[in-house]
Coordinates of C-alpha atoms in Angstrom, one line a residue:
X3 CA 0.2 0.2 -0.5
X4 CA 3.2 2.3 1.2
X5 CA 3.9 1.9 -3.0
X6 CA 0.9 2.7 -4.5
X7 CA 0.5 5.7 -2.0
X8 CA 3.7 6.9 -3.1
X9 CA 2.8 6.6 -6.9
X10 CA -0.7 8.3 -6.6
X11 CA 0.2 11.1 -3.8
X12 CA -3.6 12.3 -5.2
X13 CA -5.0 8.9 -4.8
X14 CA -3.7 8.8 -1.5
X15 CA -5.8 12.1 -0.2
X16 CA -8.3 11.6 -2.3
X17 CA -9.2 8.1 -1.1
X18 CA -9.0 9.5 2.9
X19 CA -10.9 12.6 1.5
X20 CA -13.8 10.7 0.7
X21 CA -13.8 8.2 3.7
X22 CA -13.5 10.9 5.7
X23 CA -16.3 12.4 4.3
X24 CA -18.4 9.3 4.6
X25 CA -18.6 8.9 8.3
X26 CA -20.5 12.3 7.7
X27 CA -23.1 10.7 6.3
X28 CA -24.2 9.5 9.1
X29 CA -25.9 12.2 11.0
X30 CA -24.6 13.1 14.7
X31 CA -24.3 16.9 16.9
X32 CA -21.5 18.2 15.6
X33 CA -21.0 17.3 12.7
X34 CA -22.1 20.4 10.4
X35 CA -18.8 21.4 12.2
X36 CA -16.5 18.7 11.1
X37 CA -18.1 19.1 7.1
X38 CA -16.5 22.8 7.8
X39 CA -13.8 20.7 8.6
X40 CA -13.4 18.3 6.3
X41 CA -13.7 21.3 3.2
X42 CA -11.2 23.3 4.7
X43 CA -9.4 19.9 3.5
X44 CA -10.4 19.8 0.7
X45 CA -9.7 22.9 -0.4
X46 CA -6.5 22.6 0.6
X47 CA -5.9 19.2 -1.4
X48 CA -5.6 20.9 -4.4
X49 CA -7.8 18.3 -5.9
X50 CA -10.1 21.0 -8.1
X51 CA -13.0 17.8 -8.1
X52 CA -13.4 19.1 -5.4
X53 CA -13.0 22.3 -5.6
X54 CA -16.1 22.3 -7.9
X55 CA -17.9 19.4 -4.1
X56 CA -17.1 22.1 -2.3
X57 CA -17.6 25.4 -3.1
X58 CA -21.9 23.2 -3.5
X59 CA -21.8 23.2 -0.8
X60 CA -20.9 26.2 0.1
X61 CA -23.8 27.4 -2.3
X62 CA -27.3 26.2 0.7
X63 CA -25.1 25.6 3.6
X64 CA -27.4 25.1 6.1
X65 CA -29.2 22.9 3.9
X66 CA -26.5 21.0 4.3
X67 CA -25.0 20.9 7.6
X68 CA -29.4 19.9 8.4
X69 CA -28.7 16.4 6.3
X70 CA -25.6 15.5 8.4
X71 CA -26.8 17.1 11.6
X72 CA -30.6 15.8 11.8
X73 CA -31.8 13.1 13.1
X74 CA -35.4 12.0 11.2
X75 CA -37.6 9.8 11.8
X76 CA -37.6 7.1 8.3
X77 CA -39.6 4.8 9.9
X78 CA -44.0 4.5 8.5
X79 CA -46.2 5.4 10.9
X80 CA -49.3 3.8 11.6
X81 CA -51.9 5.8 10.5
X82 CA -55.1 7.2 13.4

């Protein structure tokens, strides 16, 4: 694995960022702050496609924050 990482550090950085982003998809308190940290890291990685993604996330940040922070009940509810 070290040889692969050394051969393509951009791919290693991308894999790390994707793994970190995936962890934010499970709603939890504080994920909005973690997302800010992730956006900062993604922008500093100099990966153009992630720059585009981070710009898109910032367009409607309150809605984006709602996804990874709000717990929702998606179970069907019994009708009365």
